[in-house]
Coordinates of C-alpha atoms in Angstrom, one line a residue:
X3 CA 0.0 0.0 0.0
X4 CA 1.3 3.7 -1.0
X5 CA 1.7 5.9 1.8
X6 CA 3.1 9.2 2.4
X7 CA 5.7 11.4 4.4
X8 CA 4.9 15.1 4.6
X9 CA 7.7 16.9 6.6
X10 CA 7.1 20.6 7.5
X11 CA 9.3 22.1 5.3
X12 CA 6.8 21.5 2.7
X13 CA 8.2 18.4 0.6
X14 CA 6.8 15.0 0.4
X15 CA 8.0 11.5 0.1
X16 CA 6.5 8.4 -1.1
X17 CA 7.0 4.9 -0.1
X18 CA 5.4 1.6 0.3
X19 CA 4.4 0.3 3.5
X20 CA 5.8 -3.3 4.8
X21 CA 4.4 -2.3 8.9
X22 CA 0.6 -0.9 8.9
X23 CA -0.7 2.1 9.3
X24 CA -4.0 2.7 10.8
X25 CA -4.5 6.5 9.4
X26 CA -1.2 8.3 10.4
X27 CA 1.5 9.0 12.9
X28 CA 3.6 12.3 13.8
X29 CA 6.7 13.1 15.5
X30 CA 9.8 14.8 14.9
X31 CA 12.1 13.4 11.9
X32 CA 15.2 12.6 12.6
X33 CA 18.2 10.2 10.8
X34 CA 20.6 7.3 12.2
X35 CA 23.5 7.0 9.8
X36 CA 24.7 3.8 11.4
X37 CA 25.3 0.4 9.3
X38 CA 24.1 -2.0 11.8
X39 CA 22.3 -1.5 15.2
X40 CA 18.6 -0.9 14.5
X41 CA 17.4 -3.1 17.0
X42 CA 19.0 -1.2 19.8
X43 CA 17.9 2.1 18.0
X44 CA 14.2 1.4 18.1
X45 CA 13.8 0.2 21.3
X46 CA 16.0 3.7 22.7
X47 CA 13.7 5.5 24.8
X48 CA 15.5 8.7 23.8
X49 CA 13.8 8.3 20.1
X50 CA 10.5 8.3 21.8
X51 CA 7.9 10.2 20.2
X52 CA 10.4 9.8 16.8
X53 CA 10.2 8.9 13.5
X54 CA 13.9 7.3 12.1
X55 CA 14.9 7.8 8.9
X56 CA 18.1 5.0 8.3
X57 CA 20.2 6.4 6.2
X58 CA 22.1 2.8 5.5
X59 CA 20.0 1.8 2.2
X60 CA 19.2 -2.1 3.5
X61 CA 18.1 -2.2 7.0
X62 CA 16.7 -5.6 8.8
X63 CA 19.1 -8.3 7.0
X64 CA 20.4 -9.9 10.4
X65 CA 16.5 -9.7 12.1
X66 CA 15.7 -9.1 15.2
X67 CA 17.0 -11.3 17.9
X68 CA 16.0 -11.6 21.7
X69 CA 19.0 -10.1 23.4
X70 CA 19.6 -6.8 21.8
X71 CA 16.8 -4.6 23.7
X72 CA 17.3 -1.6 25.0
X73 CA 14.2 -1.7 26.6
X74 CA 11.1 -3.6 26.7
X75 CA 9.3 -2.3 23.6
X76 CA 10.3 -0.1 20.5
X77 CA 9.7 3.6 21.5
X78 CA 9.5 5.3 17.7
X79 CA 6.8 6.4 16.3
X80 CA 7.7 4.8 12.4
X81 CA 10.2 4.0 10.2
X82 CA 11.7 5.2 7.2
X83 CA 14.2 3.5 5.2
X84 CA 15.3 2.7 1.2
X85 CA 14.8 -1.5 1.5
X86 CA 13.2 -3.6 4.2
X87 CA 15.0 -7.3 4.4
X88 CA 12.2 -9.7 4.8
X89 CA 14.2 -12.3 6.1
X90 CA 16.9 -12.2 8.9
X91 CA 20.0 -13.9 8.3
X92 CA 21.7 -14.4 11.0
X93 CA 21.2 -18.0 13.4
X94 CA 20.2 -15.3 16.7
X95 CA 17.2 -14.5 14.7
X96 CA 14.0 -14.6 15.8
X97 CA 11.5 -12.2 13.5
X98 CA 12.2 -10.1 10.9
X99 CA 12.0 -6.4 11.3
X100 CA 8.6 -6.1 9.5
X101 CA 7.1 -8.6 11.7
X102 CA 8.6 -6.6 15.2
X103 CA 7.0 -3.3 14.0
X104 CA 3.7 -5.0 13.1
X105 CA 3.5 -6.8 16.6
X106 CA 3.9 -3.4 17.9
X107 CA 1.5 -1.8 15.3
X108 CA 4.3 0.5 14.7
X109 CA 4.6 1.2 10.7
X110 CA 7.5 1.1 8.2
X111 CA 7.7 3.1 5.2
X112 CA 9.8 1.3 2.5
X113 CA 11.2 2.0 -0.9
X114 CA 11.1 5.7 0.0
X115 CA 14.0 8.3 -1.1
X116 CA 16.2 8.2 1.8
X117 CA 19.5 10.1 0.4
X118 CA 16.6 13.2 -0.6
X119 CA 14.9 12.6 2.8
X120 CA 18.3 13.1 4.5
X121 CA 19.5 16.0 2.5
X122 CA 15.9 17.9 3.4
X123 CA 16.6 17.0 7.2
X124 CA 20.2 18.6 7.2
X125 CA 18.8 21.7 5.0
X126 CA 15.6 22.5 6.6
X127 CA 16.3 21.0 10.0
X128 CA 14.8 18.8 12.6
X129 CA 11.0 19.1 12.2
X130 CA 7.9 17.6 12.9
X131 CA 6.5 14.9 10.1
X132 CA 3.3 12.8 9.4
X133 CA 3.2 9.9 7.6
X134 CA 0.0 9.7 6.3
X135 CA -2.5 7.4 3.6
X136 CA -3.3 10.5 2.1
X137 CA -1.3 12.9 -0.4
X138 CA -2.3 15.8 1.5
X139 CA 0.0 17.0 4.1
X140 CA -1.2 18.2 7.5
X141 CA 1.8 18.2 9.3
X142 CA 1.6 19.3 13.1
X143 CA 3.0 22.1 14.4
X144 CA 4.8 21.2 18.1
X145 CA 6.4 17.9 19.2
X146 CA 4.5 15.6 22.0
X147 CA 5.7 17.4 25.3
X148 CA 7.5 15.9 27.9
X149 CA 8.1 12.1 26.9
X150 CA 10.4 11.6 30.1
X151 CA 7.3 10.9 31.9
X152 CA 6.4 8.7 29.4
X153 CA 9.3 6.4 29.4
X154 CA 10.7 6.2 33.0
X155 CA 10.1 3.7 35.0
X156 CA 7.5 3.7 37.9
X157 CA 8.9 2.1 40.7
X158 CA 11.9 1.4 42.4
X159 CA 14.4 -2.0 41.4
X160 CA 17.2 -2.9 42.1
X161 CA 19.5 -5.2 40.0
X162 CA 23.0 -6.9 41.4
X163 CA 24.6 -7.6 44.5
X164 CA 27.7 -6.0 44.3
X165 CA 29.7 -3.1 45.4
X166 CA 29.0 -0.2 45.2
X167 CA 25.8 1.2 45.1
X168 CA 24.9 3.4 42.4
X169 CA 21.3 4.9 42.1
X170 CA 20.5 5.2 38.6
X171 CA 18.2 7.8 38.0
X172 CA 15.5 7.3 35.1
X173 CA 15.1 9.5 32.2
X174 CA 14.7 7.0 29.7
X175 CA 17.8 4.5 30.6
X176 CA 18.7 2.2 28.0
X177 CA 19.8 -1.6 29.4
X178 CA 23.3 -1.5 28.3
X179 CA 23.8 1.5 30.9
X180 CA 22.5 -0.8 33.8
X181 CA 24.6 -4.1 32.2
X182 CA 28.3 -2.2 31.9
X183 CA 27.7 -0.7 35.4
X184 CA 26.6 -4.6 36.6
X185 CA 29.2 -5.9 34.5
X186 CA 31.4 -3.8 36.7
X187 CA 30.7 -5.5 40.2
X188 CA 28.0 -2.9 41.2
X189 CA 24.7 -3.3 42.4
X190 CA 22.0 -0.2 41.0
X191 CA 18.7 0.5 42.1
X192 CA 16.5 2.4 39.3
X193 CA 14.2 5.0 40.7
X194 CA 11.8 7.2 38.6
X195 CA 13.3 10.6 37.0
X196 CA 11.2 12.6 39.9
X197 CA 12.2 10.5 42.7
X198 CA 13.0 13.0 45.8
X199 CA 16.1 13.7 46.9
X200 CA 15.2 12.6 50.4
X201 CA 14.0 9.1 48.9
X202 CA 17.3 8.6 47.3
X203 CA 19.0 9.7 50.5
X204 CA 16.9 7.2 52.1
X205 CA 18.7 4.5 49.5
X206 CA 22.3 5.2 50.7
X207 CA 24.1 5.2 47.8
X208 CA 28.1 5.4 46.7
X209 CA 27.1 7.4 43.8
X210 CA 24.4 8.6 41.3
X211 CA 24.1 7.9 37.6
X212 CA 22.0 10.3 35.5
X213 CA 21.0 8.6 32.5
X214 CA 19.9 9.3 29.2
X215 CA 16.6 10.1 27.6
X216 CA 13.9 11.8 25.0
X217 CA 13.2 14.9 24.5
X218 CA 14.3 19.2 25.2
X219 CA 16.2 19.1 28.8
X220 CA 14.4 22.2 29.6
X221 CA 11.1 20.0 29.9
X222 CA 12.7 19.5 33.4
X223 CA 13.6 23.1 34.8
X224 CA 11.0 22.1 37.4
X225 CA 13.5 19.4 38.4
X226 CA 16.8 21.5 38.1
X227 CA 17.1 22.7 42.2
X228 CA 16.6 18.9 43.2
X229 CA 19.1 17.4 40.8
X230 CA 21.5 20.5 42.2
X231 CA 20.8 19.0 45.4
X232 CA 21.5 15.3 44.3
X233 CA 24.8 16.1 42.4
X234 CA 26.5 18.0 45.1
X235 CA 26.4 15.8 47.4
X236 CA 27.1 12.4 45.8
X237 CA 29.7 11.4 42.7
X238 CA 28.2 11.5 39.6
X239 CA 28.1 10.1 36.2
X240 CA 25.4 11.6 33.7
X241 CA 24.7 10.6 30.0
X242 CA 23.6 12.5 27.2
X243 CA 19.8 14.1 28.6
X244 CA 21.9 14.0 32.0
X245 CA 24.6 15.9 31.2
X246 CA 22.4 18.3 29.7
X247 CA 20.5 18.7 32.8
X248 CA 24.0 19.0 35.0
X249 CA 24.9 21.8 32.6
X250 CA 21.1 23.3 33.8
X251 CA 21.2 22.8 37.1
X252 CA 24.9 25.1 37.6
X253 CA 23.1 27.9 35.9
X254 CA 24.3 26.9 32.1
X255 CA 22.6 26.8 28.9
X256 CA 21.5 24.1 25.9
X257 CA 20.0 24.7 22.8
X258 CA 18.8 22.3 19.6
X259 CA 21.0 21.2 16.8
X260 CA 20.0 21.8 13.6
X261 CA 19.9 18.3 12.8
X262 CA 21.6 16.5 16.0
X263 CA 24.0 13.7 16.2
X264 CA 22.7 10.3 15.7
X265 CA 25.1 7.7 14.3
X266 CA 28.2 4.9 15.4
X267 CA 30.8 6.9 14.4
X268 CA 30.8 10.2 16.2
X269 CA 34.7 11.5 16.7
X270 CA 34.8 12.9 19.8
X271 CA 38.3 14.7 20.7
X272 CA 38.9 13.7 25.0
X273 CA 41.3 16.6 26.0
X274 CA 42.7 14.4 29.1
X275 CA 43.8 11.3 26.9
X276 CA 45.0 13.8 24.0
X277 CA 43.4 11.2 21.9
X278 CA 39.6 10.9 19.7
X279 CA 37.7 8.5 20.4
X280 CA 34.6 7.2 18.4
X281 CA 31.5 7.1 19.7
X282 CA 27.8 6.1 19.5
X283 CA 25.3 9.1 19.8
X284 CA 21.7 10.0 20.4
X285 CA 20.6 13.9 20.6
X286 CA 19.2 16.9 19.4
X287 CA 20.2 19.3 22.4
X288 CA 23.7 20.1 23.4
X289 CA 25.4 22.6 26.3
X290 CA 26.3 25.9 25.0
X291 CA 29.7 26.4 24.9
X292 CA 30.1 29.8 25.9
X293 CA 27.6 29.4 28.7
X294 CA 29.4 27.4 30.8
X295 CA 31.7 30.7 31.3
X296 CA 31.9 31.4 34.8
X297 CA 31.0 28.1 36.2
X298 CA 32.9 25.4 37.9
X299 CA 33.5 23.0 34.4
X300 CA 36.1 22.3 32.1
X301 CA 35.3 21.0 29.2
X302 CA 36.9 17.7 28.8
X303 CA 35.3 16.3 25.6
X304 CA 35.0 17.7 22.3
X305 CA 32.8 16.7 18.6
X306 CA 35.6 16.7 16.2
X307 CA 33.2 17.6 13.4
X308 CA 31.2 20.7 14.5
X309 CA 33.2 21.6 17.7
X310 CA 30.3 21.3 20.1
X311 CA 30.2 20.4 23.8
X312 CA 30.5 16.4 24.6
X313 CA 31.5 16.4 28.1
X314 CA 32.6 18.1 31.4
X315 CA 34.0 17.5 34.7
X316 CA 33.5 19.5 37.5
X317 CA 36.5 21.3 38.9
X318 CA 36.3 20.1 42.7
X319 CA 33.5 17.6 43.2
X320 CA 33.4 13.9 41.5
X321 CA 30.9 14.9 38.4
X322 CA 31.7 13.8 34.9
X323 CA 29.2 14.1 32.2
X324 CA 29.0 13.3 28.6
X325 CA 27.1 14.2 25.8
X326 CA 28.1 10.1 24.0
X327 CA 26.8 7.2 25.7
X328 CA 30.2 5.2 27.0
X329 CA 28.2 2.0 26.5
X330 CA 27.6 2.3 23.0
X331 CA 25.0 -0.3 21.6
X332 CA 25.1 0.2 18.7
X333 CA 28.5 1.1 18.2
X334 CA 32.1 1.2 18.7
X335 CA 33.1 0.9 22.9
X336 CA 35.8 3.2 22.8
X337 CA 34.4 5.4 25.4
X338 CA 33.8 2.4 27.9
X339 CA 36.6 3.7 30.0
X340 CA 34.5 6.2 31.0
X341 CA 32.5 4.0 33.7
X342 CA 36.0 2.9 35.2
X343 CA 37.1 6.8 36.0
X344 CA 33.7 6.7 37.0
X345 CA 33.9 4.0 39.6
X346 CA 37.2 5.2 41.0
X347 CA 35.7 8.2 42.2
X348 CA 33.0 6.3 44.3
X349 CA 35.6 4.0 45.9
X350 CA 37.8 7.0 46.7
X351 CA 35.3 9.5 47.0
X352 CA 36.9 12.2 45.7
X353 CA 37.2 14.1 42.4
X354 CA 39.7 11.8 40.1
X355 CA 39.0 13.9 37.2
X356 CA 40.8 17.2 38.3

């Protein structure tokens, strides 16, 4: 069945679709330039609210197997890609990608003209999109607000045995941030992303882990003078909508790429290691630059390709945030060393970065 993708820019795109769709779906259209990995992309909470365009033109020719979740359901809103594999070739396979979406009633739009649909995106910008049965666009104005709520969890678990213990808190986590930290000896309890500070006190952790997730960090001002709280008093580690909101909650700034970074391969330039490392990224928003003037941060982590903000440390207390995800999935693990420094800083409980 035809279908079509109206962006708000003005253009549309045809395509055929392989997942159904019931009338249409919206959300803001964005692209994922990596090769391999669209199982862990679709089920990232931070694409909630979403549609992915892949830019790689065959997407779904190793399936979808039962191990490579980053959560417990796909969180976009559609997908867009050049060719659809209707098989799975590989022996972990267990459905084909056309047969995940569907059991999710999530659709995919095939056959469409990805490299144009990319070249609009970087031109015109992140912007909302429908994909609709109908040739007429009617393309909505705003993006869904505040999918945080939407995607963190509701109660309180807690995962490992070990030592230390790290409270993760839940913007949108994805599992391979909870498996490298259990991987590491520790044992992390996962509260909601508006937990008190005086329930986590009441948890007694070693240290705090702010972790990714959808949407503007600014959604969250409300939370700013309790993360504040939170981060000054404990060693922290925040990811990507985390270190956004560390940058927020010191009195800095963020604002919206034109098009974000969404890929496998992002070079990011680490100023302590004199050395870039590749990474896997996931964002729209980054910190300004020039507004973290004044405050206690040096900027430890650079994007090789536009120069942009990837990651701080606090001069005196044990915070590190970056912009990358250290845990990759998809991508290269470069960055892993990342939850290491991380760790030493609980055990020693004081600031290893400086």
């Amino acid at each position: 069945m035809k279908a079509y993708l109206h962006v708000a820019s003005g253009k549309t795109f045809s395509g055929e679709l392989a997942a159904p769709l019931e009338e249409k779906v919206s959300g803001e259209i964005v692209f994922f330039t990596g090769m391999t990995g669209y199982q862990e992309v679709l089920t990232d909470p931070s694409y909630k609210n979403q549609i992915i365009v892949f830019t790689y033109p065959l997407i779904g020719n190793y399936g979808i197997n039962e191990d490579d979740f980053e959560s417990k359901r796909p969180h976009v809103e559609a997908v867009v890609v050049y060719e659809a594999s209707g098989t799975g070739f590989h022996y972990g396979a267990k459905y084909s990608l056309a047969e995940y979406l569907q059991h999710w009633n999530i659709p995919l739009l095939t056959h469409v003209d990805t490299r144009a649909l990319v070249k609009e995106i970087r031109t015109a910008g992140t912007m909302m999109a429908e994909l609709s049965l109908s040739p007429i666009p009617a393309v909505a104005d705003e993006e869904a607000a505040f999918p945080v709520r939407a995607v963190s969890t509701k109660t309180i678990e807690t995962y490992g045995h070990g030592d230390p213990h790290l409270v993760l808190i839940d913007f949108g986590y994805k599992k391979s941030i909870l498996q490298s930290l259990l991987a590491r000896g520790c044992r992390v309890t996962v509260v909601p992303h508006d937990t008190a500070p005086e329930a986590i006190d009441a948890l007694k952790p070693d240290g705090l882990v702010l972790s990714n997730g959808p949407g503007d960090p600014k959604q969250l001002s409300h939370q700013l003078p309790a993360i504040r709280q939170l981060i000054d008093r404990y060693p922290t580690l925040a990811i990507c909508l985390g270190h956004q909101l560390v940058a927020l909650a010191y009195g800095a700034d963020t604002e919206k790429l034109r098009f974000g970074h969404r890929g496998a391969n992002q070079p990011v330039w680490d100023a302590v290691k004199q050395k870039v490392m590749m990474t896997s990224q996931n964002h729209s928003y980054v910190v300004k630059e020039e507004s973290l003037a004044g405050k206690p941060f040096d900027i430890r982590f650079i994007n090789v390709n536009d120069g942009s903000v990837e990651g701080i440390v606090h001069r005196h207390k044990p915070i590190l945030s970056v912009q990358y995800h250290p845990e990759a999935h998809p991508g290269p693990q470069d960055t892993g060393y990342i939850f290491d420094e991380f760790l030493q800083t609980v055990f020693k409980g004081e600031n290893v970065y400086a």
